[in-house]
Short mmCIF file of C-alpha atoms in Angstrom, two decimals:
data_model
loop_
_atom_site.label_atom_id
_atom_site.label_comp_id
_atom_site.label_asym_id
_atom_site.label_seq_id
_atom_site.Cartn_x
_atom_site.Cartn_y
_atom_site.Cartn_z
CA MET A 6 64.45 -47.95 9.39
CA LEU A 7 60.76 -48.35 9.04
CA GLU A 8 60.16 -46.13 12.19
CA THR A 9 62.58 -43.57 10.75
CA LEU A 10 60.60 -43.42 7.48
CA GLN A 11 57.14 -43.00 9.54
CA ALA A 12 59.08 -39.91 11.39
CA VAL A 13 60.30 -38.78 8.17
CA TRP A 14 56.83 -38.92 6.88
CA GLY A 15 54.98 -37.67 10.02
CA SER A 16 57.39 -34.35 9.50
CA ILE A 17 56.01 -33.57 5.93
CA PRO A 18 53.27 -31.05 5.99
CA GLU A 19 49.85 -32.48 5.42
CA LEU A 20 49.27 -30.77 1.98
CA LEU A 21 52.94 -32.44 0.55
CA GLN A 22 51.59 -35.50 2.10
CA ILE A 23 48.65 -35.66 0.14
CA VAL A 24 50.41 -34.39 -3.30
CA LEU A 25 53.15 -37.17 -2.57
CA LYS A 26 50.25 -39.85 -2.36
CA ILE A 27 48.72 -38.28 -5.60
CA VAL A 28 52.22 -38.74 -7.30
CA VAL A 29 52.78 -42.28 -6.25
CA ILE A 30 49.07 -43.30 -7.98
CA VAL A 31 49.50 -41.23 -10.87
CA VAL A 32 52.84 -41.87 -11.86
CA PRO A 33 52.01 -45.77 -12.23
CA ILE A 34 48.79 -45.23 -13.86
CA MET A 35 50.97 -42.98 -16.39
CA LEU A 36 53.37 -45.53 -16.94
CA SER A 37 50.80 -48.22 -17.57
CA VAL A 38 49.04 -46.08 -20.35
CA ALA A 39 52.52 -45.48 -21.96
CA TYR A 40 52.87 -49.71 -21.72
CA LEU A 41 49.42 -50.22 -22.63
CA THR A 42 50.12 -48.66 -26.16
CA LEU A 43 52.61 -50.78 -26.64
CA ALA A 44 50.41 -53.73 -25.42
CA GLU A 45 47.78 -53.12 -27.88
CA ARG A 46 50.21 -52.91 -30.68
CA LYS A 47 51.71 -56.17 -30.02
CA VAL A 48 48.51 -57.77 -29.44
CA ILE A 49 46.80 -56.70 -32.39
CA GLY A 50 50.01 -57.52 -34.45
CA TYR A 51 49.92 -60.91 -33.18
CA ILE A 52 46.15 -61.06 -33.62
CA GLN A 53 46.45 -59.83 -37.20
CA VAL A 54 49.77 -62.51 -37.68
CA ARG A 55 52.21 -59.40 -37.71
CA ILE A 56 54.89 -58.84 -35.00
CA GLY A 57 53.98 -55.60 -34.01
CA PRO A 58 56.81 -52.85 -33.16
CA ASN A 59 60.43 -54.39 -32.59
CA ARG A 60 63.01 -51.98 -33.36
CA VAL A 61 63.32 -49.62 -30.31
CA GLY A 62 65.01 -50.96 -27.71
CA PRO A 63 65.28 -54.74 -26.68
CA ARG A 64 62.17 -56.36 -28.24
CA GLY A 65 60.90 -53.04 -28.85
CA LEU A 66 60.04 -52.03 -25.05
CA LEU A 67 61.26 -48.64 -25.36
CA GLN A 68 58.46 -47.72 -28.40
CA PRO A 69 56.16 -45.89 -25.74
CA ILE A 70 59.25 -43.63 -24.47
CA ALA A 71 60.18 -42.77 -28.30
CA ASP A 72 56.38 -42.35 -29.03
CA GLY A 73 56.14 -39.91 -26.08
CA LEU A 74 59.16 -38.13 -26.57
CA LYS A 75 58.19 -37.44 -30.26
CA LEU A 76 54.67 -36.13 -29.03
CA VAL A 77 56.19 -33.63 -26.87
CA LEU A 78 58.90 -32.10 -29.27
CA LYS A 79 56.18 -31.63 -32.26
CA GLU A 80 54.64 -28.42 -32.72
CA ILE A 81 51.47 -27.24 -31.24
CA ILE A 82 49.42 -26.19 -33.87
CA VAL A 83 46.56 -24.18 -32.93
CA PRO A 84 44.22 -23.79 -36.31
CA THR A 85 43.12 -19.81 -37.71
CA ASN A 86 39.85 -18.71 -35.97
CA ALA A 87 39.94 -21.45 -33.55
CA ASN A 88 39.41 -20.12 -30.10
CA ARG A 89 42.95 -20.71 -28.34
CA PHE A 90 42.23 -20.73 -24.88
CA LEU A 91 39.38 -23.51 -25.25
CA PHE A 92 41.50 -25.10 -27.87
CA ILE A 93 44.37 -25.84 -25.26
CA LEU A 94 41.61 -26.39 -22.44
CA GLY A 95 39.84 -29.38 -24.20
CA PRO A 96 42.46 -31.67 -23.76
CA ILE A 97 43.00 -30.93 -20.28
CA VAL A 98 39.81 -31.17 -19.43
CA ALA A 99 39.59 -34.81 -21.31
CA LEU A 100 42.58 -36.02 -19.13
CA ALA A 101 41.72 -34.40 -15.41
CA PRO A 102 38.50 -36.47 -14.58
CA ALA A 103 40.01 -39.66 -15.81
CA LEU A 104 42.66 -38.99 -13.07
CA ALA A 105 40.73 -37.60 -10.58
CA ALA A 106 38.46 -40.73 -10.36
CA TRP A 107 41.14 -42.87 -9.05
CA ALA A 108 41.22 -40.90 -5.78
CA VAL A 109 38.58 -42.97 -4.30
CA ILE A 110 39.83 -46.64 -6.16
CA PRO A 111 40.57 -48.99 -3.40
CA PHE A 112 43.78 -51.06 -4.37
CA ASP A 113 43.76 -53.24 -1.31
CA GLU A 114 41.87 -53.29 2.05
CA THR A 115 43.76 -50.12 3.37
CA LEU A 116 45.39 -48.65 0.32
CA VAL A 117 43.10 -46.05 -0.92
CA LEU A 118 43.76 -42.46 -1.48
CA ALA A 119 40.38 -40.88 -0.22
CA ASN A 120 37.89 -43.65 1.63
CA VAL A 121 35.11 -41.61 0.51
CA ASP A 122 31.35 -42.55 1.70
CA ALA A 123 29.56 -41.76 -1.45
CA GLY A 124 32.59 -43.18 -3.63
CA LEU A 125 30.38 -44.80 -6.09
CA LEU A 126 28.37 -41.37 -6.82
CA TYR A 127 31.91 -39.67 -6.90
CA ILE A 128 33.26 -42.01 -9.85
CA LEU A 129 29.67 -41.63 -11.60
CA ALA A 130 30.15 -37.90 -11.60
CA MET A 131 33.64 -37.95 -12.67
CA THR A 132 33.46 -40.27 -15.34
CA SER A 133 30.55 -37.96 -16.66
CA LEU A 134 32.68 -34.84 -16.95
CA GLY A 135 35.36 -36.40 -19.47
CA VAL A 136 32.92 -35.84 -22.29
CA TYR A 137 33.47 -32.04 -21.92
CA GLY A 138 36.92 -32.27 -23.07
CA ILE A 139 35.77 -33.92 -26.24
CA ILE A 140 32.87 -31.10 -26.70
CA ILE A 141 35.24 -28.38 -26.04
CA ALA A 142 37.80 -29.60 -28.32
CA GLY A 143 35.38 -30.20 -31.13
CA TRP A 144 33.82 -26.80 -30.92
CA ALA A 145 37.08 -24.80 -30.13
CA SER A 146 38.73 -26.26 -33.33
CA ASN A 147 36.50 -24.85 -35.61
CA SER A 148 36.38 -27.50 -38.13
CA LYS A 149 33.37 -29.57 -39.13
CA TYR A 150 34.86 -32.88 -38.94
CA ALA A 151 35.91 -32.20 -35.21
CA PHE A 152 32.56 -30.78 -34.53
CA LEU A 153 30.78 -33.80 -35.98
CA GLY A 154 32.94 -36.15 -33.65
CA ALA A 155 32.34 -33.80 -30.98
CA LEU A 156 28.41 -34.29 -31.41
CA ARG A 157 28.44 -37.89 -31.90
CA SER A 158 30.69 -38.58 -29.24
CA ALA A 159 28.28 -36.23 -26.74
CA ALA A 160 25.44 -37.97 -27.72
CA GLN A 161 26.80 -41.56 -27.26
CA VAL A 162 28.40 -40.82 -23.85
CA VAL A 163 25.23 -39.25 -22.53
CA SER A 164 23.04 -42.10 -23.67
CA TYR A 165 25.33 -44.87 -22.39
CA GLU A 166 25.85 -43.06 -19.01
CA ILE A 167 22.26 -44.02 -17.93
CA ALA A 168 22.71 -47.87 -18.63
CA MET A 169 25.98 -47.38 -16.43
CA GLY A 170 24.54 -45.37 -13.90
CA PHE A 171 21.62 -48.36 -13.95
CA ALA A 172 24.17 -51.08 -13.50
CA LEU A 173 26.04 -49.10 -10.73
CA VAL A 174 22.54 -48.96 -8.63
CA GLY A 175 22.22 -52.67 -9.06
CA VAL A 176 25.92 -52.98 -7.52
CA LEU A 177 24.58 -50.55 -4.72
CA ILE A 178 21.47 -52.55 -3.90
CA ALA A 179 23.34 -55.73 -3.85
CA ALA A 180 26.09 -54.28 -1.54
CA GLY A 181 23.98 -51.52 0.51
CA SER A 182 26.60 -49.20 0.25
CA LEU A 183 27.96 -46.56 -2.01
CA ASN A 184 31.87 -47.11 -0.50
CA LEU A 185 34.01 -49.04 -3.11
CA ARG A 186 35.86 -50.62 -0.20
CA GLU A 187 32.75 -52.00 1.22
CA ILE A 188 31.21 -52.90 -1.94
CA VAL A 189 34.46 -55.36 -2.39
CA LEU A 190 34.15 -56.32 1.17
CA ALA A 191 30.31 -57.44 0.92
CA GLN A 192 31.89 -59.76 -1.94
CA GLN A 193 34.09 -62.05 0.26
CA GLY A 194 33.71 -65.67 0.41
CA SER A 195 34.70 -67.44 -2.83
CA PHE A 196 34.74 -66.34 -6.48
CA LEU A 197 31.23 -67.19 -6.17
CA HIS A 198 30.37 -64.90 -3.86
CA TRP A 199 31.61 -62.25 -6.55
CA TYR A 200 28.78 -60.31 -7.90
CA TRP A 201 29.29 -61.07 -11.49
CA LEU A 202 26.65 -63.98 -10.60
CA PRO A 203 23.78 -62.42 -9.39
CA LEU A 204 24.48 -59.46 -11.37
CA LEU A 205 25.37 -61.09 -14.51
CA PRO A 206 23.33 -58.74 -16.99
CA LEU A 207 24.25 -55.70 -15.36
CA PHE A 208 27.80 -56.74 -15.24
CA LEU A 209 27.82 -57.14 -19.10
CA VAL A 210 25.89 -54.15 -19.71
CA TYR A 211 28.50 -51.91 -17.61
CA PHE A 212 31.44 -53.28 -19.25
CA ILE A 213 30.02 -53.11 -22.75
CA SER A 214 28.81 -48.99 -21.75
CA GLY A 215 32.45 -48.81 -20.72
CA VAL A 216 33.78 -49.56 -24.14
CA ALA A 217 31.18 -46.99 -25.63
CA GLU A 218 31.77 -44.60 -22.67
CA THR A 219 35.51 -44.35 -23.71
CA ASN A 220 34.78 -44.30 -27.36
CA ARG A 221 36.90 -47.47 -28.02
CA ALA A 222 36.00 -50.19 -31.26
CA PRO A 223 33.83 -51.34 -31.89
CA PHE A 224 31.96 -47.97 -30.58
CA ASP A 225 34.52 -45.46 -31.71
CA VAL A 226 32.41 -43.41 -34.24
CA ALA A 227 33.79 -40.14 -32.51
CA GLU A 228 37.01 -40.84 -34.13
CA GLY A 229 35.46 -42.56 -37.08
CA GLU A 230 38.72 -42.07 -39.67
CA SER A 231 37.11 -43.69 -42.35
CA GLU A 232 34.28 -40.96 -42.41
CA ILE A 233 35.23 -37.97 -40.30
CA VAL A 234 38.95 -38.32 -40.64
CA ALA A 235 39.93 -38.36 -37.03
CA GLY A 236 36.64 -36.83 -35.26
CA PHE A 237 37.17 -34.66 -32.46
CA HIS A 238 40.75 -34.33 -32.38
CA VAL A 239 41.55 -33.87 -36.06
CA GLU A 240 43.05 -30.35 -35.77
CA TYR A 241 45.11 -31.59 -32.52
CA SER A 242 49.11 -31.90 -32.77
CA GLY A 243 51.98 -32.91 -30.38
CA MET A 244 51.44 -33.02 -26.69
CA THR A 245 47.46 -31.70 -27.17
CA PHE A 246 46.90 -34.73 -29.23
CA GLY A 247 48.77 -36.73 -26.43
CA LEU A 248 46.72 -35.78 -23.85
CA PHE A 249 43.60 -37.18 -25.56
CA PHE A 250 45.42 -40.39 -26.19
CA LEU A 251 46.51 -40.57 -22.48
CA ALA A 252 42.56 -39.73 -21.47
CA GLU A 253 41.40 -42.30 -23.43
CA TYR A 254 43.92 -44.96 -22.14
CA ALA A 255 43.71 -43.61 -18.80
CA ASN A 256 39.73 -44.16 -19.13
CA MET A 257 40.31 -47.64 -20.61
CA ILE A 258 42.24 -48.53 -17.16
CA LEU A 259 39.74 -46.80 -14.82
CA VAL A 260 36.69 -48.79 -16.43
CA SER A 261 38.71 -52.08 -16.05
CA ALA A 262 39.64 -51.21 -12.70
CA LEU A 263 35.69 -50.61 -11.90
CA VAL A 264 34.46 -53.75 -13.63
CA ALA A 265 37.06 -55.57 -11.47
CA ILE A 266 35.97 -53.86 -7.99
CA MET A 267 32.32 -53.74 -8.64
CA PHE A 268 31.74 -57.09 -10.17
CA LEU A 269 34.81 -59.40 -9.53
CA GLY A 270 35.57 -58.78 -5.94
CA GLY A 271 38.35 -56.11 -6.53
CA TRP A 272 41.76 -57.19 -4.39
CA LEU A 273 40.03 -60.65 -3.52
CA SER A 274 41.53 -63.71 -4.32
CA PRO A 275 40.05 -66.12 -6.90
CA PHE A 276 40.96 -69.24 -4.77
CA GLU A 277 39.59 -67.88 -1.57
CA GLY A 278 37.43 -70.53 0.01
CA ILE A 279 38.84 -73.17 -2.25
CA PRO A 280 40.28 -75.92 0.10
CA VAL A 281 43.99 -76.60 -0.79
CA LEU A 282 44.62 -74.01 -3.56
CA GLY A 283 43.22 -70.83 -1.45
CA GLU A 284 45.59 -71.77 1.58
CA ALA A 285 48.47 -72.31 -0.77
CA LEU A 286 48.22 -68.79 -2.50
CA ALA A 287 47.38 -67.06 0.44
CA TRP A 288 50.70 -65.26 0.56
CA VAL A 289 50.29 -63.35 -2.91
CA PRO A 290 49.50 -59.91 -2.21
CA SER A 291 45.94 -58.91 -2.58
CA ILE A 292 46.98 -55.77 -5.01
CA PHE A 293 48.18 -58.25 -7.40
CA TRP A 294 44.89 -59.96 -7.74
CA LEU A 295 43.29 -56.58 -8.38
CA LEU A 296 46.01 -55.95 -11.05
CA ALA A 297 45.37 -59.37 -12.70
CA LYS A 298 41.84 -58.68 -13.26
CA ILE A 299 42.48 -55.26 -14.46
CA SER A 300 44.71 -56.55 -17.33
CA VAL A 301 42.26 -59.40 -18.30
CA PHE A 302 39.64 -56.67 -19.14
CA LEU A 303 42.32 -54.26 -20.78
CA PHE A 304 42.99 -57.44 -23.00
CA LEU A 305 39.57 -57.56 -23.71
CA PHE A 306 39.65 -53.93 -24.81
CA LEU A 307 42.34 -54.78 -27.13
CA TRP A 308 40.70 -58.07 -28.52
CA PHE A 309 37.61 -56.17 -29.08
CA ARG A 310 39.45 -53.56 -31.47
CA ALA A 311 40.89 -56.52 -33.18
CA THR A 312 37.80 -58.72 -33.75
CA PHE A 313 34.74 -56.12 -34.10
CA PRO A 314 33.89 -54.14 -37.20
CA ARG A 315 32.73 -50.44 -36.41
CA TYR A 316 29.17 -50.11 -35.32
CA ARG A 317 26.33 -47.94 -37.46
CA TYR A 318 25.51 -44.70 -35.51
CA ASP A 319 22.14 -45.46 -35.09
CA GLN A 320 22.67 -49.06 -33.99
CA ILE A 321 24.85 -47.83 -31.15
CA MET A 322 22.10 -45.41 -30.01
CA ARG A 323 19.55 -48.44 -30.43
CA LEU A 324 21.74 -50.78 -28.30
CA GLY A 325 22.18 -48.10 -25.91
CA TRP A 326 18.44 -46.89 -25.32
CA LYS A 327 16.07 -50.07 -26.45
CA ILE A 328 18.36 -53.08 -25.13
CA PHE A 329 20.71 -52.12 -22.43
CA ILE A 330 18.36 -49.42 -20.36
CA PRO A 331 15.53 -51.99 -20.47
CA ILE A 332 17.73 -55.18 -19.15
CA THR A 333 19.28 -52.81 -16.60
CA ILE A 334 15.58 -51.58 -15.19
CA VAL A 335 14.31 -55.11 -15.27
CA TRP A 336 17.28 -56.79 -13.47
CA LEU A 337 17.24 -53.94 -10.82
CA LEU A 338 13.91 -55.45 -9.91
CA VAL A 339 15.02 -58.81 -9.84
CA VAL A 340 18.16 -57.85 -7.73
CA GLY A 341 15.92 -55.76 -5.40
CA ALA A 342 13.64 -58.98 -4.96
CA ALA A 343 16.52 -61.25 -4.23
CA VAL A 344 17.99 -58.84 -1.68
CA LEU A 345 14.59 -58.50 0.18
CA ALA A 346 14.13 -62.60 0.06
CA GLN A 347 18.14 -62.93 0.96
CA ILE A 348 18.71 -65.22 -1.59
CA GLY A 349 22.40 -66.73 -0.60
CA PRO A 350 25.26 -67.03 -0.85
CA TRP A 351 25.28 -63.50 -1.79
CA PHE A 352 22.36 -61.70 0.19
CA ASP A 353 22.11 -63.52 3.29
CA MET B 217 41.70 -22.84 5.92
CA GLU B 218 37.97 -23.59 5.42
CA GLN B 219 37.25 -19.97 5.06
CA ILE B 220 39.90 -19.21 2.53
CA ILE B 221 38.69 -22.12 0.59
CA PHE B 222 35.05 -21.35 0.73
CA TYR B 223 35.83 -17.33 -0.39
CA VAL B 224 37.97 -18.86 -3.16
CA PHE B 225 34.96 -20.90 -4.40
CA ALA B 226 32.52 -18.50 -3.66
CA ALA B 227 34.34 -15.82 -5.63
CA ILE B 228 34.90 -18.12 -8.43
CA LEU B 229 30.97 -18.77 -8.49
CA VAL B 230 29.80 -15.01 -8.14
CA ALA B 231 32.28 -14.13 -11.21
CA SER B 232 31.22 -16.70 -13.22
CA SER B 233 27.83 -16.47 -12.57
CA ILE B 234 28.12 -12.95 -13.69
CA LEU B 235 29.71 -13.96 -16.97
CA VAL B 236 27.42 -16.03 -17.89
CA ILE B 237 24.91 -12.98 -18.58
CA THR B 238 27.66 -11.04 -19.88
CA VAL B 239 29.82 -12.90 -22.17
CA ARG B 240 29.01 -12.43 -25.94
CA ASN B 241 29.33 -15.93 -27.03
CA PRO B 242 26.44 -18.24 -26.17
CA VAL B 243 29.00 -21.43 -26.03
CA HIS B 244 30.95 -19.50 -23.58
CA ALA B 245 28.20 -18.75 -21.67
CA VAL B 246 27.21 -22.22 -21.08
CA LEU B 247 30.63 -22.96 -20.33
CA PHE B 248 30.43 -20.67 -17.32
CA LEU B 249 27.37 -21.92 -15.81
CA VAL B 250 28.90 -25.17 -16.08
CA LEU B 251 31.58 -23.62 -14.02
CA ALA B 252 29.02 -22.21 -11.62
CA PHE B 253 27.54 -25.48 -11.04
CA PHE B 254 31.05 -27.12 -10.41
CA THR B 255 31.81 -24.34 -7.82
CA SER B 256 28.72 -24.52 -6.43
CA ALA B 257 28.93 -28.33 -5.65
CA ALA B 258 32.29 -27.62 -4.09
CA VAL B 259 30.71 -24.91 -1.93
CA TRP B 260 27.99 -27.74 -0.82
CA LEU B 261 30.85 -30.14 -0.05
CA LEU B 262 32.01 -27.39 2.73
CA LEU B 263 28.43 -27.79 4.31
CA GLU B 264 29.30 -31.56 4.49
CA VAL B 265 26.42 -32.35 1.81
CA GLU B 266 28.18 -34.79 -0.36
CA PHE B 267 25.24 -36.55 -1.59
CA LEU B 268 23.75 -33.38 -3.01
CA ALA B 269 27.13 -31.93 -4.19
CA ILE B 270 28.03 -34.97 -6.07
CA THR B 271 24.20 -35.50 -7.73
CA LEU B 272 24.56 -31.91 -8.72
CA VAL B 273 27.81 -32.63 -10.76
CA LEU B 274 26.40 -35.98 -11.75
CA VAL B 275 22.53 -34.52 -13.08
CA TYR B 276 23.48 -30.86 -14.10
CA VAL B 277 26.69 -30.96 -14.94
CA GLY B 278 27.34 -34.49 -16.54
CA ALA B 279 23.96 -34.71 -18.08
CA VAL B 280 21.64 -31.63 -18.44
CA MET B 281 24.57 -29.20 -19.58
CA VAL B 282 26.11 -31.56 -21.94
CA LEU B 283 22.87 -31.73 -23.84
CA PHE B 284 22.46 -27.96 -23.43
CA LEU B 285 25.80 -27.14 -24.74
CA PHE B 286 24.85 -29.66 -27.45
CA VAL B 287 21.91 -27.83 -28.62
CA VAL B 288 23.90 -24.20 -27.89
CA MET B 289 26.57 -25.21 -30.11
CA MET B 290 24.41 -26.08 -33.32
CA LEU B 291 22.92 -22.58 -32.89
CA ASP B 292 24.27 -19.93 -35.41
CA ILE B 293 23.32 -16.87 -33.51
CA ASN B 294 23.70 -13.48 -34.89
CA ILE B 295 24.99 -11.66 -31.94
CA ALA B 296 24.35 -8.52 -33.59
CA VAL B 297 21.02 -8.95 -34.33
CA LEU B 298 20.11 -10.09 -30.44
CA ARG B 299 21.52 -6.86 -29.33
CA GLU B 300 19.27 -4.78 -31.70
CA GLY B 301 16.35 -4.40 -29.05
CA PHE B 302 18.47 -3.86 -26.05
CA ILE B 303 17.44 -0.14 -25.55
CA ARG B 304 14.09 -0.55 -26.50
CA TYR B 305 13.50 -3.56 -23.86
CA LEU B 306 15.51 -1.95 -21.42
CA PRO B 307 12.34 -0.32 -19.46
CA LEU B 308 10.30 -3.38 -19.64
CA GLY B 309 13.43 -5.52 -18.60
CA ILE B 310 14.27 -3.18 -15.62
CA GLY B 311 10.61 -3.51 -14.45
CA VAL B 312 10.69 -7.63 -14.51
CA ALA B 313 13.97 -7.42 -12.87
CA LEU B 314 12.35 -5.14 -9.93
CA ILE B 315 9.20 -7.21 -9.35
CA VAL B 316 11.60 -10.57 -9.39
CA VAL B 317 13.69 -9.20 -6.92
CA ILE B 318 11.05 -7.63 -4.85
CA GLU B 319 9.31 -10.89 -4.90
CA MET B 320 12.55 -12.67 -3.70
CA ALA B 321 13.24 -10.38 -0.80
CA VAL B 322 9.69 -10.87 0.23
CA ALA B 323 10.05 -14.89 0.09
CA VAL B 324 13.67 -15.61 1.05
CA GLY B 325 14.10 -12.27 3.25
CA PRO B 326 15.38 -12.60 6.64
CA LYS B 327 11.67 -12.82 8.01
CA TYR B 328 11.76 -16.54 7.10
CA PHE B 329 15.49 -17.36 6.13
CA GLY B 330 17.54 -14.86 8.72
CA LEU B 331 20.48 -16.23 10.53
CA GLU B 332 18.13 -16.57 13.69
CA HIS B 333 15.96 -18.88 12.78
CA PHE B 334 18.54 -21.29 12.05
CA ALA B 335 20.66 -23.23 14.64
CA GLU B 336 24.40 -23.31 13.95
CA PRO B 337 25.11 -26.82 11.92
CA VAL B 338 26.40 -29.45 14.02
CA ARG B 339 29.78 -30.83 12.69
CA HIS B 340 29.39 -34.65 12.17
CA MET B 341 32.03 -37.34 12.36
CA ALA B 342 33.84 -38.83 9.28
CA ASP B 343 31.50 -42.22 9.46
CA TYR B 344 28.50 -40.16 9.43
CA SER B 345 26.61 -41.02 5.95
CA ASN B 346 24.60 -38.20 4.51
CA THR B 347 23.36 -40.23 1.85
CA LYS B 348 21.66 -42.68 4.39
CA GLU B 349 20.15 -39.96 6.38
CA LEU B 350 18.56 -38.37 3.18
CA GLY B 351 17.43 -41.65 1.91
CA ARG B 352 15.86 -42.36 5.07
CA ILE B 353 13.84 -39.13 5.42
CA LEU B 354 13.08 -39.06 1.77
CA TYR B 355 11.45 -42.57 1.67
CA THR B 356 9.48 -42.16 5.22
CA VAL B 357 8.42 -38.54 6.16
CA TYR B 358 8.51 -37.30 2.19
CA VAL B 359 7.32 -40.31 0.37
CA TYR B 360 4.23 -38.87 -0.87
CA PRO B 361 5.74 -35.76 -2.14
CA PHE B 362 8.53 -37.61 -3.39
CA GLU B 363 6.17 -40.28 -5.27
CA ILE B 364 4.21 -37.34 -6.46
CA ALA B 365 7.26 -35.44 -8.28
CA ALA B 366 8.29 -38.70 -9.81
CA ALA B 367 5.10 -39.28 -11.24
CA ILE B 368 5.14 -35.71 -12.50
CA LEU B 369 8.51 -35.94 -13.95
CA LEU B 370 7.09 -39.49 -15.83
CA VAL B 371 4.45 -37.74 -17.30
CA ALA B 372 6.54 -34.78 -18.87
CA ILE B 373 8.80 -37.34 -20.21
CA ILE B 374 6.46 -39.05 -21.84
CA ALA B 375 4.75 -35.94 -23.38
CA ALA B 376 8.06 -34.90 -24.68
CA ILE B 377 8.75 -38.24 -26.38
CA ALA B 378 4.92 -38.07 -27.85
CA LEU B 379 6.17 -34.84 -29.48
CA THR B 380 8.66 -36.64 -31.56
CA LEU B 381 6.26 -39.17 -32.89
CA ARG B 382 4.41 -37.06 -35.26
CA ARG B 383 5.22 -38.57 -39.05
CA ARG B 384 6.00 -36.50 -41.67
CA PRO B 385 5.44 -38.49 -45.08
CA GLN B 386 8.68 -37.58 -47.07
CA THR B 387 10.53 -39.16 -43.61
CA LYS B 388 12.73 -42.29 -44.49
CA TYR B 389 13.01 -44.44 -41.50
CA GLN B 390 14.81 -47.81 -40.93
CA ASN B 391 13.11 -50.87 -40.22
CA VAL B 392 15.32 -52.48 -37.71
CA THR B 393 13.16 -55.45 -36.91
CA GLU B 394 13.64 -56.39 -40.55
CA GLN B 395 17.63 -55.45 -40.43
CA VAL B 396 18.34 -57.73 -37.33
CA MET B 397 16.41 -60.56 -38.66
CA THR B 398 18.32 -60.31 -42.24
CA ARG B 399 20.23 -63.80 -42.50
CA ARG B 400 22.94 -64.43 -44.83
CA ASP B 401 20.77 -66.40 -47.57
CA ASP B 402 18.70 -63.20 -48.04
CA ARG B 403 21.57 -61.21 -49.35
CA LEU B 404 24.13 -63.79 -50.59
CA ARG B 405 23.63 -66.52 -53.04
CA ILE B 406 26.62 -69.17 -53.17
CA ILE B 407 26.72 -70.95 -56.46
CA LYS B 408 28.88 -73.62 -58.09
CA MET B 409 30.52 -72.72 -61.08
CA GLU B 410 32.67 -75.49 -63.21
CA ALA B 411 36.07 -74.00 -64.11
CA GLU B 412 36.00 -72.79 -67.76
CA LYS B 413 38.54 -74.38 -70.08
CA LYS B 414 40.51 -71.63 -71.86
CA GLU B 415 40.32 -72.08 -75.89
CA GLY B 416 43.07 -72.48 -77.96
#
């Protein structure tokens, strides 16, 4: 059975093989995005002592399908005097980098689409491209609210990118590699060997910057419905709006996956190295641990949204430039010194 | 296969570079410049310089052009006014362009950059790390030029920030320290009130 499968796989032309691999990664991501929207409404519902959607399908489980169908069937309205080509291009440019970044994410020790040497740089480059979708959309809409949203978002993303980049440099110094697989392998041992402990400030800065970079609450001033209606996507309807929605949630999953890989040992089991428990749970497939870690951070995203009021814009900028960047620079020196001194158990 | 990919990217690169200077709308021009940077990064990837290619996308496309687009979007440029002096400045423009072309031909002509001056690049194995090689040479052979370049950039940053520090009397600033230090008792007074009896 397995051999015939392998023979069939080998007979497929290489280009088609790559396309199939991409489909195998993108389809689960899209499904997770759909159910993340349901999870968000349910979680925030229970936090606010409501039930959340429970009408479509058993316990509301078909709600995302119904939402998706509604978005697809709705008319796409292009505002008068809007630049039609760029108006349609905006949402596409927003979604494409969020999916492209998944190419280098290792799900397992061997399960990765492209085991690129400069994986970390590639991730940083791809996540920095997403802002173009927002800027293009805001400008092409020919609307003042959309334009304000785009400006806010551009300034915010560029500011937080620096702190994110510095946090990644810390991981790079600690692991001595830009390859995401090797970064995870460098954290082997037990959950105390993971980089969240020696890089604790960078871990926090990275995750908070990730929340800011995805324009999620409490940093969602780019949408800011109380001031600028819905920000950059105010003129969008139907599936063009749906693409922005998909991009935002795909980015949330991406940031969660990156935090899990760089600071929490990726696919490594948290019970590794613990005497009895470690061996008892060794049969669990390692991809399960990665998915569990991603889920924890996704839950945090939803929890933040239900808990914190929106930041004021100048406070967001102050946090990014005057607090996060100095913290990361100082901690880079600390990490560099620790690596040079070979302080165990992380850097020996 | 690789040649086809190269020619596709090269065609996009040349076309978008020409469009940068010919399209009327400045925002479109910036977006074409972004496309040009992106495709040149792709061409660099074909040359196996993945570090430089990704850095080009990260620094130029991801940061510099975003800020550039930011500024250009806010400009309200009247294109008709821009076109007015076109004929009048044409001779001068052609003169300057000619000088630049001659200078470039002298500096980057076949005398120094001809194909016969360079050996054919060696193909590397998949585990060859371009990033490591670059880091090694940058921090050993070229460490002083590298440090001097860093110092010059630092001076430029400080100068640019110093320019923003001029104070105008009518501008209002937030006192951030005061805002952060504010406690509940500064804003809120909890008083205890006896329930009032309704008369009649």
